[in-house]
Short mmCIF file of C-alpha atoms (C1' of nucleotides) in Angstrom, two decimals:
data_model
loop_
_atom_site.label_atom_id
_atom_site.label_comp_id
_atom_site.label_asym_id
_atom_site.label_seq_id
_atom_site.Cartn_x
_atom_site.Cartn_y
_atom_site.Cartn_z
CA MET A 1 140.16 100.20 127.11
CA SER A 2 138.11 103.64 125.78
CA SER A 3 134.27 104.08 123.89
CA MET A 4 131.55 103.38 126.16
CA ASN A 5 130.88 106.11 126.07
CA SER A 6 127.63 108.41 125.50
CA ILE A 7 125.52 105.42 126.76
CA SER A 8 122.73 105.54 125.79
CA GLN A 9 123.15 107.38 122.50
CA ILE A 10 120.01 109.55 123.01
CA LYS A 11 118.42 109.67 118.84
CA ILE A 12 117.73 113.10 118.61
CA PRO A 13 114.99 112.64 115.59
CA PRO A 14 117.60 112.20 112.81
CA LEU A 15 117.52 116.92 111.34
CA MET A 16 113.77 115.92 109.58
CA THR A 17 115.06 119.05 106.87
CA ARG A 18 113.09 119.70 104.32
CA SER A 19 113.91 117.50 101.50
CA HIS A 20 114.08 114.64 103.58
CA GLU A 21 110.11 114.94 105.05
CA ILE A 22 109.85 114.74 100.65
CA ALA A 23 111.89 112.25 99.85
CA ASN A 24 109.95 110.03 102.50
CA VAL A 25 106.79 111.19 101.21
CA VAL A 26 107.61 110.54 97.94
CA ARG A 27 109.14 107.03 98.63
CA ASP A 28 106.69 105.79 100.46
CA GLU A 29 104.19 106.76 97.62
CA ILE A 30 106.37 104.70 95.68
CA LEU A 31 106.47 101.40 98.33
CA ARG A 32 102.63 102.21 98.24
CA GLY A 33 102.62 101.07 94.60
CA GLN A 34 100.82 104.62 93.33
CA PHE A 35 103.59 104.79 90.23
CA ARG A 36 103.46 101.84 87.51
CA PRO A 37 107.66 100.89 87.56
CA GLY A 38 108.45 102.87 84.01
CA GLU A 39 105.89 104.82 84.47
CA ARG A 40 107.53 108.48 85.30
CA LEU A 41 106.97 110.77 88.78
CA PRO A 42 105.85 114.27 88.46
CA SER A 43 108.81 116.32 87.44
CA GLU A 44 111.03 118.74 89.87
CA ARG A 45 108.83 121.33 89.03
CA ASP A 46 105.28 119.90 89.76
CA LEU A 47 106.46 117.83 93.10
CA ALA A 48 107.89 121.65 94.59
CA ALA A 49 105.18 122.80 93.91
CA ARG A 50 102.99 120.12 95.57
CA PHE A 51 105.34 120.81 98.50
CA GLY A 52 105.07 123.91 98.36
CA ALA A 53 109.42 123.80 98.04
CA SER A 54 112.17 124.98 96.64
CA ARG A 55 113.28 122.53 93.44
CA GLY A 56 116.99 122.25 95.58
CA ALA A 57 115.17 120.98 98.17
CA VAL A 58 113.33 118.02 95.90
CA ARG A 59 116.14 117.93 93.82
CA GLU A 60 117.92 116.69 97.15
CA ALA A 61 114.75 114.07 98.02
CA LEU A 62 114.80 112.80 94.04
CA SER A 63 118.63 111.92 94.83
CA GLN A 64 118.17 109.65 98.12
CA ILE A 65 114.85 107.84 96.73
CA GLU A 66 117.34 107.48 93.41
CA GLN A 67 119.97 106.04 95.90
CA LEU A 68 116.98 103.21 97.46
CA ARG A 69 116.96 102.07 93.71
CA LEU A 70 114.06 103.06 93.66
CA ILE A 71 113.56 105.41 91.40
CA ASP A 72 115.84 106.82 87.84
CA ILE A 73 116.25 110.21 87.14
CA GLN A 74 117.59 111.21 83.51
CA PRO A 75 116.55 114.22 81.83
CA GLY A 76 113.53 114.05 80.47
CA GLY A 77 111.88 112.24 83.66
CA ALA A 78 112.59 110.40 86.35
CA ARG A 79 110.44 106.89 86.04
CA ILE A 80 109.61 104.48 88.64
CA LYS A 81 111.60 100.85 88.76
CA GLU A 82 110.23 97.56 90.43
CA VAL A 83 110.02 97.72 94.30
CA ASN A 84 111.76 94.18 93.87
CA ASP A 85 114.91 95.86 92.91
CA ALA A 86 115.22 98.59 95.18
CA SER A 87 118.10 98.80 98.24
CA ILE A 88 117.83 96.71 101.59
CA ALA A 89 117.05 99.94 102.53
CA VAL A 90 113.86 100.45 101.53
CA LEU A 91 112.76 97.66 104.63
CA GLY A 92 112.27 99.61 106.97
CA PRO A 93 109.97 102.63 105.31
CA LEU A 94 108.35 99.28 103.61
CA LEU A 95 107.44 97.87 107.06
CA GLY A 96 107.04 100.76 108.89
CA MET A 97 104.16 101.79 106.40
CA GLY A 98 100.72 99.92 107.64
CA SER A 99 99.51 100.46 111.56
CA ILE A 100 100.99 97.21 111.81
CA PRO A 101 104.09 95.77 110.19
CA ASP A 102 103.44 93.15 107.82
CA ALA A 103 103.51 89.54 109.58
CA ASP A 104 104.41 87.81 105.52
CA LEU A 105 108.00 90.83 106.20
CA VAL A 106 108.66 90.40 109.26
CA ASP A 107 108.52 86.47 109.76
CA GLN A 108 110.98 86.88 106.50
CA PHE A 109 113.41 89.12 108.32
CA LEU A 110 113.63 86.85 111.49
CA ASP A 111 114.31 83.59 109.26
CA THR A 112 116.56 85.72 107.46
CA PHE A 113 117.81 87.32 111.24
CA SER A 114 117.51 84.02 112.34
CA VAL A 115 120.56 82.87 109.47
CA LEU A 116 123.35 85.01 109.23
CA ALA A 117 123.36 84.52 113.46
CA ARG A 118 123.97 81.16 112.71
CA PHE A 119 126.48 82.86 109.85
CA THR A 120 128.32 84.51 112.31
CA ALA A 121 128.60 82.28 114.88
CA THR A 122 128.89 79.18 113.19
CA ARG A 123 132.71 81.56 111.43
CA ALA A 124 132.76 83.14 114.61
CA ILE A 125 133.46 79.98 117.14
CA PRO A 126 135.61 77.99 115.96
CA LYS A 127 138.78 80.49 115.54
CA LEU A 128 137.98 81.77 119.42
CA SER A 129 141.15 82.66 121.50
CA ASP A 130 141.24 81.71 124.74
CA ALA A 131 140.37 85.19 126.34
CA GLN A 132 137.34 85.54 123.70
CA ARG A 133 136.07 82.88 124.90
CA ILE A 134 135.74 83.96 128.26
CA ASP A 135 134.53 87.10 127.21
CA LEU A 136 131.68 85.42 125.74
CA LEU A 137 130.85 83.29 128.73
CA THR A 138 131.51 86.26 130.78
CA GLN A 139 128.06 87.72 129.00
CA LEU A 140 125.56 84.35 128.48
CA ASP A 141 126.36 84.07 132.66
CA SER A 142 125.57 87.71 133.08
CA MET A 143 122.26 86.63 130.16
CA ALA A 144 121.77 83.11 132.51
CA ASP A 145 120.41 86.50 135.37
CA ASP A 146 117.38 87.98 133.35
CA LEU A 147 115.95 85.41 132.02
CA ASP A 148 112.56 86.20 132.69
CA SER A 149 111.95 89.80 131.75
CA VAL A 150 113.00 90.36 128.08
CA GLU A 151 113.46 94.28 128.36
CA SER A 152 116.69 93.58 129.76
CA LEU A 153 118.10 90.17 127.99
CA GLN A 154 117.63 91.59 124.67
CA PRO A 155 120.38 94.47 124.79
CA LYS A 156 122.25 92.13 126.19
CA MET A 157 121.79 89.62 123.79
CA ARG A 158 122.37 92.04 121.18
CA ALA A 159 125.71 92.88 122.97
CA PHE A 160 126.39 88.65 122.24
CA LEU A 161 125.77 89.35 118.86
CA MET A 162 127.80 91.82 117.95
CA THR A 163 130.57 90.32 119.54
CA LEU A 164 130.36 87.45 117.56
CA GLY A 165 130.19 89.41 114.20
CA GLY A 166 133.50 91.28 115.38
CA ILE A 167 135.41 88.04 116.47
CA ALA A 168 133.41 86.22 112.87
CA ASP A 169 135.04 89.80 110.99
CA ASN A 170 133.12 89.30 108.10
CA LEU A 171 132.46 92.88 106.88
CA VAL A 172 129.93 92.10 104.50
CA VAL A 173 127.66 90.45 107.11
CA ARG A 174 128.83 92.96 109.45
CA LEU A 175 127.31 95.62 107.04
CA ILE A 176 123.62 93.50 106.00
CA SER A 177 123.33 93.13 109.99
CA ASN A 178 123.92 96.75 110.17
CA ASP A 179 120.89 97.65 108.12
CA LEU A 180 119.22 95.42 108.37
CA GLN A 181 119.40 97.30 112.30
CA ALA A 182 119.27 100.65 111.25
CA GLN A 183 115.92 99.02 109.00
CA PHE A 184 113.77 96.60 110.72
CA VAL A 185 114.80 96.90 114.89
CA GLU A 186 114.40 100.12 116.27
CA ARG A 187 110.73 99.12 114.37
CA MET A 188 110.15 95.67 116.01
CA LEU A 189 110.40 96.95 119.69
CA GLN A 190 107.44 99.23 119.65
CA LEU A 191 105.34 95.93 118.93
CA HIS A 192 102.39 95.34 120.48
CA PRO A 193 101.36 93.03 122.69
CA ARG A 194 105.40 92.83 122.72
CA PRO A 195 106.10 88.34 122.48
CA SER A 196 106.72 87.07 125.45
CA LEU A 197 109.59 84.37 125.32
CA LYS A 198 108.65 81.97 128.16
CA PRO A 199 111.90 81.59 130.51
CA GLU A 200 112.91 77.86 130.36
CA SER A 201 112.96 78.05 126.03
CA LEU A 202 115.49 81.44 127.13
CA ARG A 203 117.24 79.40 129.45
CA GLU A 204 117.10 76.67 126.95
CA LEU A 205 119.11 79.18 124.86
CA VAL A 206 121.84 80.22 127.20
CA ALA A 207 122.53 77.31 127.74
CA GLY A 208 122.98 75.96 124.20
CA MET A 209 124.85 78.53 123.44
CA ARG A 210 127.12 78.51 126.64
CA LEU A 211 127.36 74.59 125.76
CA GLY A 212 128.64 75.39 122.49
CA VAL A 213 130.90 77.98 122.99
CA GLN A 214 132.75 76.12 126.06
CA ASN A 215 133.10 73.25 123.27
CA GLY A 216 134.29 75.25 120.43
CA ASP A 217 131.26 74.02 118.11
CA GLY A 218 129.60 76.38 116.55
CA GLU A 219 126.99 74.90 115.05
CA ALA A 220 125.94 73.18 118.41
CA VAL A 221 125.78 77.46 119.49
CA ALA A 222 123.97 77.49 115.88
CA SER A 223 121.55 75.17 115.85
CA ALA A 224 120.44 76.58 119.98
CA LEU A 225 120.15 79.61 117.75
CA ASP A 226 117.83 78.23 115.51
CA VAL A 227 115.64 77.29 118.21
CA HIS A 228 115.06 80.36 119.69
CA PHE A 229 114.61 82.03 116.81
CA LEU A 230 111.90 79.77 115.03
CA SER A 231 109.45 80.13 119.16
CA MET A 232 110.74 83.41 117.97
CA ARG A 233 108.95 83.58 114.71
CA ALA A 234 105.95 81.33 116.12
CA LEU A 235 105.68 84.10 118.89
CA VAL A 236 105.81 87.67 116.51
CA ALA A 237 103.15 85.85 114.30
CA GLN A 238 100.98 84.57 117.00
CA ALA A 239 101.39 88.78 118.40
CA LEU A 240 101.35 90.26 114.36
CA ALA A 241 97.91 88.30 114.07
CA SER A 242 95.91 89.05 117.42
CA ALA A 243 96.70 93.37 116.81
CA MET B 1 102.54 87.68 77.89
CA SER B 2 104.65 90.65 78.07
CA SER B 3 108.09 92.53 79.43
CA MET B 4 112.10 90.73 78.11
CA ASN B 5 111.59 94.04 75.63
CA SER B 6 115.08 95.97 76.21
CA ILE B 7 117.04 92.38 75.83
CA SER B 8 120.25 93.19 76.01
CA GLN B 9 119.88 95.40 78.51
CA ILE B 10 122.04 98.22 77.27
CA LYS B 11 124.10 100.38 80.86
CA ILE B 12 124.38 103.38 79.48
CA PRO B 13 127.17 104.68 82.05
CA PRO B 14 124.51 105.93 84.34
CA LEU B 15 124.33 109.72 84.14
CA MET B 16 127.58 111.08 85.12
CA THR B 17 125.57 114.27 87.61
CA ARG B 18 128.59 116.62 88.61
CA SER B 19 126.89 115.59 92.38
CA HIS B 20 127.44 112.26 91.19
CA GLU B 21 130.88 112.54 90.68
CA ILE B 22 131.71 114.50 93.56
CA ALA B 23 129.85 112.09 95.10
CA ASN B 24 132.30 109.24 94.39
CA VAL B 25 135.70 111.40 95.19
CA VAL B 26 134.38 112.27 98.54
CA ARG B 27 132.90 108.74 99.94
CA ASP B 28 136.55 106.99 97.85
CA GLU B 29 138.39 110.00 99.78
CA ILE B 30 136.70 109.17 103.17
CA LEU B 31 136.64 105.07 102.80
CA ARG B 32 140.44 105.88 102.49
CA GLY B 33 140.50 106.92 105.79
CA GLN B 34 141.61 110.12 105.07
CA PHE B 35 139.34 111.54 107.94
CA ARG B 36 138.69 110.11 111.28
CA PRO B 37 135.78 108.81 112.54
CA GLY B 38 134.50 112.00 114.26
CA GLU B 39 136.55 114.87 112.01
CA ARG B 40 134.66 117.63 110.54
CA LEU B 41 134.31 117.60 106.77
CA PRO B 42 135.36 120.18 104.47
CA SER B 43 132.61 122.11 104.65
CA GLU B 44 130.39 122.92 101.53
CA ARG B 45 130.95 125.89 100.66
CA ASP B 46 134.29 124.10 100.81
CA LEU B 47 134.36 122.08 98.87
CA ALA B 48 132.19 123.54 96.37
CA ALA B 49 135.23 125.81 95.89
CA ARG B 50 137.64 122.79 95.62
CA PHE B 51 135.34 121.24 92.68
CA GLY B 52 134.46 124.02 90.99
CA ALA B 53 130.57 123.47 91.76
CA SER B 54 128.01 125.13 92.65
CA ARG B 55 126.90 124.30 96.96
CA GLY B 56 123.42 122.18 95.51
CA ALA B 57 126.10 119.78 93.22
CA VAL B 58 127.42 119.45 96.90
CA ARG B 59 124.97 119.13 98.75
CA GLU B 60 123.10 116.54 96.64
CA ALA B 61 126.61 114.83 96.69
CA LEU B 62 126.35 114.94 100.75
CA SER B 63 123.42 114.17 100.54
CA GLN B 64 124.02 110.64 98.84
CA ILE B 65 126.86 109.68 100.81
CA GLU B 66 124.86 110.29 103.77
CA GLN B 67 122.51 107.48 102.37
CA LEU B 68 125.40 105.64 102.69
CA ARG B 69 125.82 106.30 106.86
CA LEU B 70 129.29 107.25 105.58
CA ILE B 71 128.44 111.21 107.57
CA ASP B 72 126.57 112.28 109.39
CA ILE B 73 125.47 116.49 108.23
CA GLN B 74 124.14 118.52 111.00
CA PRO B 75 123.78 122.49 111.18
CA GLY B 76 127.37 123.35 112.38
CA GLY B 77 128.95 120.44 109.98
CA ALA B 78 129.07 117.00 108.71
CA ARG B 79 130.97 114.52 110.27
CA ILE B 80 132.08 111.26 110.01
CA LYS B 81 131.60 108.12 111.12
CA GLU B 82 132.53 105.01 111.62
CA VAL B 83 133.24 102.65 107.73
CA ASN B 84 131.75 99.32 110.53
CA ASP B 85 128.58 101.11 110.54
CA ALA B 86 127.88 102.23 107.25
CA SER B 87 125.38 100.54 104.75
CA ILE B 88 125.93 97.72 102.51
CA ALA B 89 126.36 99.88 99.29
CA VAL B 90 129.96 101.27 100.55
CA LEU B 91 131.28 97.41 99.68
CA GLY B 92 131.19 98.01 96.10
CA PRO B 93 133.30 101.32 96.26
CA LEU B 94 135.94 99.59 98.66
CA LEU B 95 135.95 96.92 96.26
CA GLY B 96 136.82 99.23 93.92
CA MET B 97 139.73 101.00 94.95
CA GLY B 98 142.83 99.72 95.16
CA SER B 99 143.69 98.45 91.17
CA ILE B 100 142.54 94.49 92.46
CA PRO B 101 139.76 93.92 94.72
CA ASP B 102 140.79 93.45 98.46
CA ALA B 103 141.24 89.24 98.29
CA ASP B 104 140.00 88.91 101.73
CA LEU B 105 136.69 90.99 101.27
CA VAL B 106 136.56 89.16 98.26
CA ASP B 107 136.30 85.88 100.34
CA GLN B 108 134.04 87.44 102.61
CA PHE B 109 131.34 87.98 99.90
CA LEU B 110 131.64 84.77 98.75
CA ASP B 111 131.17 83.36 101.82
CA THR B 112 127.98 85.34 102.76
CA PHE B 113 126.83 84.92 99.10
CA SER B 114 127.10 80.86 99.70
CA VAL B 115 125.10 80.73 103.11
CA LEU B 116 122.50 83.54 100.87
CA ALA B 117 122.02 81.00 98.27
CA ARG B 118 122.10 78.02 100.77
CA PHE B 119 119.63 79.75 102.38
CA THR B 120 117.40 80.29 99.37
CA ALA B 121 117.67 76.56 98.47
CA THR B 122 116.49 75.17 101.62
CA ARG B 123 113.73 77.42 101.60
CA ALA B 124 112.47 77.03 98.20
CA ILE B 125 113.00 73.63 97.81
CA PRO B 126 110.00 72.49 100.15
CA LYS B 127 107.54 73.98 98.52
CA LEU B 128 107.91 73.45 94.74
CA SER B 129 104.86 73.03 92.99
CA ASP B 130 105.51 70.04 90.45
CA ALA B 131 106.27 73.25 86.86
CA GLN B 132 108.11 74.82 89.66
CA ARG B 133 110.07 71.59 89.85
CA ILE B 134 110.08 71.10 86.11
CA ASP B 135 111.13 74.82 85.21
CA LEU B 136 113.81 74.14 87.70
CA LEU B 137 115.42 70.48 86.26
CA THR B 138 115.32 72.01 82.66
CA GLN B 139 117.19 75.00 83.67
CA LEU B 140 119.71 72.04 85.54
CA ASP B 141 119.44 69.83 81.80
CA SER B 142 120.56 73.17 80.14
CA MET B 143 123.15 73.57 82.97
CA ALA B 144 124.76 70.27 82.46
CA ASP B 145 125.26 71.07 78.12
CA ASP B 146 127.96 74.30 79.15
CA LEU B 147 130.37 72.74 81.43
CA ASP B 148 133.44 73.71 80.20
CA SER B 149 132.43 77.07 79.47
CA VAL B 150 132.00 79.22 82.06
CA GLU B 151 131.44 82.57 80.33
CA SER B 152 128.05 80.52 78.81
CA LEU B 153 127.43 78.47 82.88
CA GLN B 154 127.25 81.39 85.12
CA PRO B 155 124.35 83.51 83.32
CA LYS B 156 122.24 80.15 84.01
CA MET B 157 123.22 79.38 86.76
CA ARG B 158 122.13 83.51 88.16
CA ALA B 159 119.44 82.10 86.38
CA PHE B 160 118.48 79.54 88.07
CA LEU B 161 119.25 81.26 91.53
CA MET B 162 117.06 83.47 90.28
CA THR B 163 114.29 81.21 89.91
CA LEU B 164 115.54 79.63 93.47
CA GLY B 165 114.37 83.55 94.60
CA GLY B 166 111.40 83.70 93.67
CA ILE B 167 110.16 80.47 95.05
CA ALA B 168 111.61 81.03 98.43
CA ASP B 169 109.74 84.34 98.21
CA ASN B 170 111.73 86.13 100.79
CA LEU B 171 111.81 89.82 99.72
CA VAL B 172 114.56 90.29 103.31
CA VAL B 173 117.13 88.18 101.17
CA ARG B 174 115.84 89.01 97.42
CA LEU B 175 116.59 93.01 98.43
CA ILE B 176 120.03 91.62 100.48
CA SER B 177 120.73 89.56 97.12
CA ASN B 178 119.86 93.37 94.89
CA ASP B 179 122.87 95.14 96.80
CA LEU B 180 125.42 92.81 96.66
CA GLN B 181 124.51 91.60 93.09
CA ALA B 182 124.76 95.97 92.12
CA GLN B 183 128.44 96.61 94.44
CA PHE B 184 129.92 93.54 93.69
CA VAL B 185 128.77 90.97 90.54
CA GLU B 186 129.74 93.49 88.27
CA ARG B 187 133.26 94.15 89.65
CA MET B 188 133.87 90.61 90.43
CA LEU B 189 133.83 89.58 86.36
CA GLN B 190 136.29 91.88 85.50
CA LEU B 191 138.85 89.94 87.70
CA HIS B 192 141.79 89.41 85.67
CA PRO B 193 142.79 86.38 86.10
CA ARG B 194 139.54 84.70 86.17
CA PRO B 195 139.19 81.90 88.36
CA SER B 196 138.61 78.03 86.45
CA LEU B 197 136.43 76.72 87.78
CA LYS B 198 137.48 72.32 86.20
CA PRO B 199 134.54 70.85 84.11
CA GLU B 200 134.10 67.82 86.74
CA SER B 201 133.36 70.29 89.29
CA LEU B 202 130.67 72.61 88.23
CA ARG B 203 129.24 68.87 86.89
CA GLU B 204 129.11 67.84 90.33
CA LEU B 205 127.72 70.54 91.29
CA VAL B 206 125.11 70.52 88.63
CA ALA B 207 124.02 66.70 89.37
CA GLY B 208 124.06 67.21 93.39
CA MET B 209 122.00 69.98 92.70
CA ARG B 210 120.14 68.13 90.37
CA LEU B 211 118.68 65.56 92.07
CA GLY B 212 118.38 67.39 95.29
CA VAL B 213 115.20 69.53 93.16
CA GLN B 214 114.16 66.11 91.99
CA ASN B 215 113.94 64.73 95.89
CA GLY B 216 112.22 67.68 97.12
CA ASP B 217 116.04 67.50 99.06
CA GLY B 218 116.60 71.00 100.05
CA GLU B 219 119.31 70.14 101.83
CA ALA B 220 120.97 68.17 99.19
CA VAL B 221 120.65 71.25 96.60
CA ALA B 222 122.33 73.25 99.30
CA SER B 223 125.44 70.88 99.60
CA ALA B 224 126.23 70.87 96.41
CA LEU B 225 126.38 74.80 96.25
CA ASP B 226 128.39 74.29 99.54
CA VAL B 227 130.24 72.35 97.32
CA HIS B 228 130.62 74.85 95.06
CA PHE B 229 131.61 77.88 96.63
CA LEU B 230 133.76 76.43 98.48
CA SER B 231 136.65 75.72 95.56
CA MET B 232 135.09 79.10 94.57
CA ARG B 233 136.61 80.74 96.81
CA ALA B 234 140.09 78.97 97.41
CA LEU B 235 140.36 79.53 93.33
CA VAL B 236 139.78 83.44 93.46
CA ALA B 237 141.94 83.23 96.50
CA GLN B 238 144.83 81.87 94.12
CA ALA B 239 143.44 84.07 91.15
CA LEU B 240 143.86 87.07 93.18
CA ALA B 241 147.19 86.26 95.20
CA SER B 242 149.31 86.15 91.85
CA ALA B 243 147.69 88.97 90.06
"C1'" DA C 1 139.32 128.69 135.84
"C1'" DG C 2 134.91 129.16 134.63
"C1'" DA C 3 131.17 131.69 132.46
"C1'" DC C 4 128.87 134.24 129.78
"C1'" DC C 5 127.82 137.13 125.16
"C1'" DA C 6 128.97 138.79 120.40
"C1'" DC C 7 130.83 137.48 116.10
"C1'" DT C 8 131.29 133.58 112.72
"C1'" DT C 9 130.85 129.49 110.15
"C1'" DT C 10 127.55 126.10 109.34
"C1'" DG C 11 124.27 123.54 107.44
"C1'" DG C 12 118.65 124.48 105.11
"C1'" DT C 13 116.21 126.66 101.71
"C1'" DC C 14 115.05 129.57 98.75
"C1'" DG C 15 114.40 131.68 93.74
"C1'" DT C 16 116.05 132.06 89.18
"C1'" DA C 17 118.47 132.22 85.21
"C1'" DC C 18 120.76 128.91 81.90
"C1'" DC C 19 122.14 124.93 79.39
"C1'" DA C 20 121.63 121.06 77.16
"C1'" DA C 21 119.11 116.42 76.62
"C1'" DT C 22 114.61 114.74 76.10
"C1'" DC C 23 109.74 114.67 74.50
"C1'" DT C 24 105.74 115.75 72.70
"C1'" DG C 25 102.82 116.99 68.78
"C1'" DG C 26 102.28 118.79 64.16
"C1'" DA C 27 103.47 119.02 60.07
"C1'" DC C 28 104.77 116.29 55.48
"C1'" DC C 29 105.78 113.11 52.78
"C1'" DC C 30 105.28 108.38 50.30
"C1'" DG D 1 96.52 105.84 57.04
"C1'" DG D 2 102.03 105.52 58.26
"C1'" DG D 3 105.49 106.59 58.79
"C1'" DT D 4 109.25 110.56 59.25
"C1'" DC D 5 111.19 114.94 60.43
"C1'" DC D 6 111.63 119.27 62.43
"C1'" DA D 7 110.56 122.99 65.63
"C1'" DG D 8 108.53 124.18 70.43
"C1'" DA D 9 107.63 122.84 75.13
"C1'" DT D 10 109.20 119.76 79.71
"C1'" DT D 11 113.21 117.75 81.64
"C1'" DG D 12 116.54 117.21 84.54
"C1'" DG D 13 121.58 119.46 86.18
"C1'" DT D 14 124.60 123.16 87.56
"C1'" DA D 15 125.47 127.26 88.90
"C1'" DC D 16 124.56 132.20 91.64
"C1'" DG D 17 123.21 134.86 94.81
"C1'" DA D 18 120.63 135.99 99.16
"C1'" DC D 19 118.63 134.90 103.97
"C1'" DC D 20 117.74 132.27 108.45
"C1'" DA D 21 118.03 129.53 112.40
"C1'" DA D 22 121.82 126.69 114.90
"C1'" DA D 23 126.05 125.00 116.08
"C1'" DG D 24 131.06 126.97 116.68
"C1'" DT D 25 134.05 129.89 118.07
"C1'" DG D 26 136.90 133.02 120.62
"C1'" DG D 27 137.27 136.66 123.81
"C1'" DT D 28 136.01 139.39 127.80
"C1'" DC D 29 134.79 139.89 132.06
"C1'" DT D 30 133.55 137.61 136.38
#
DNA sequence: AGACCACTTTGGTCGTACCAATCTGGACCC
DNA sequence: GGGTCCAGATTGGTACGACCAAAGTGGTCT
């Protein structure tokens, strides 16, 4: 009986401060491989001079990059670490670097996301209350009305998965999904050409999930999601290849 | 033909700077729920006064907390956000807050981790080269020698999963695992009483995985991992309950 | 009661200064 | 030549003070 205010969540550019700018530039340089792991980053004073900023701003920037586990700050110098050992939070920048997202990375993301969705479904469905089941069915029925418009289906799908996530009640997965969401989804939605799923596939997805929800069969819901994500991956790969 | 220097990777307390201290304290206060979401954090100047630190140090601290998506810094004041919307990186602090880790959270972690392990296995096994298969089998045989000593098996198990991860070659999962590792594993290893898996269970795990690797049957390896993590969860839950 | 405006507070940035840890290079000794 | 050792330069850690623009505050006026 609350929230749902601030409906559209208009995202003002999250206040690009000087330190964030610097952090972004330096982060991207590291991700681009312009420094070898173990190598020293230019000193704070040098960076400050280069960006025409104060050392304070640079320090804030480096402090952020350190949180990404991309560098190791120590007296004597900040050293670059392996990108493979970094935090999830580098995924977004990693994706957004080329003019077109790296196809492999996108596929890996979708693969991973599908596994998390499956996981959520299998954990949520068995513990459904009657009210929750009805809620989910309602959402699915609503989704069944927009099968040909990806634009209007996507947010409903997202909401559906969020509801499932709330029921599964696994904070770890929730936080992982947050990060993937934050890192990935927004960039994915700007894809051109947008992959277009066939209405039949979507109908199959919704119907499959509905059956699973009705019967309390988590594996059925998960399977429907599997199929959906598989075709999604194929389409996205195709879209990226032709771009 | 390189690396493998700095064998033991002695981790000196990662240089607890003033800003990190402040960040930790404030972060924990937020995680502890001492502020309501939407509420304003004390001003940088107030925090500086409270900690007897400079504003610069406080700003670096807040900048780090902002990266955790726990606060939203804006002119006018920093506002607290929902913990549920935060980054994975809050998991560690969240676990380490009570004298004993929260049992539910630990279980959720193990559940999630098992899914990621299963995922990695199913993706890695089908694309094994001969050399990789031999490598894995060798590792498993080595593991079969330490079945009764959890202390010596654990690192081998970890190495095995890392190898699988390298073969699966999914950067997204890799980064997620990094974070879970960074957030969780170290704290888990300090558990008392340590959960003790029965040697028979471990033998079964290793044997099951070996068979799967040999036959190129990813699902078999995944199943063996499933069983293992299930009993692990039961034991950990028991250990935490009796603590 | 609502609109409007001046004042205060708050974050964003800069500059300078000092300390301690680290690194660097050259003198020195074997 | 190769290793050792020490002083000076470099680097990060921290502090204080100052100014600006944006956001919040409260009181006045209508």
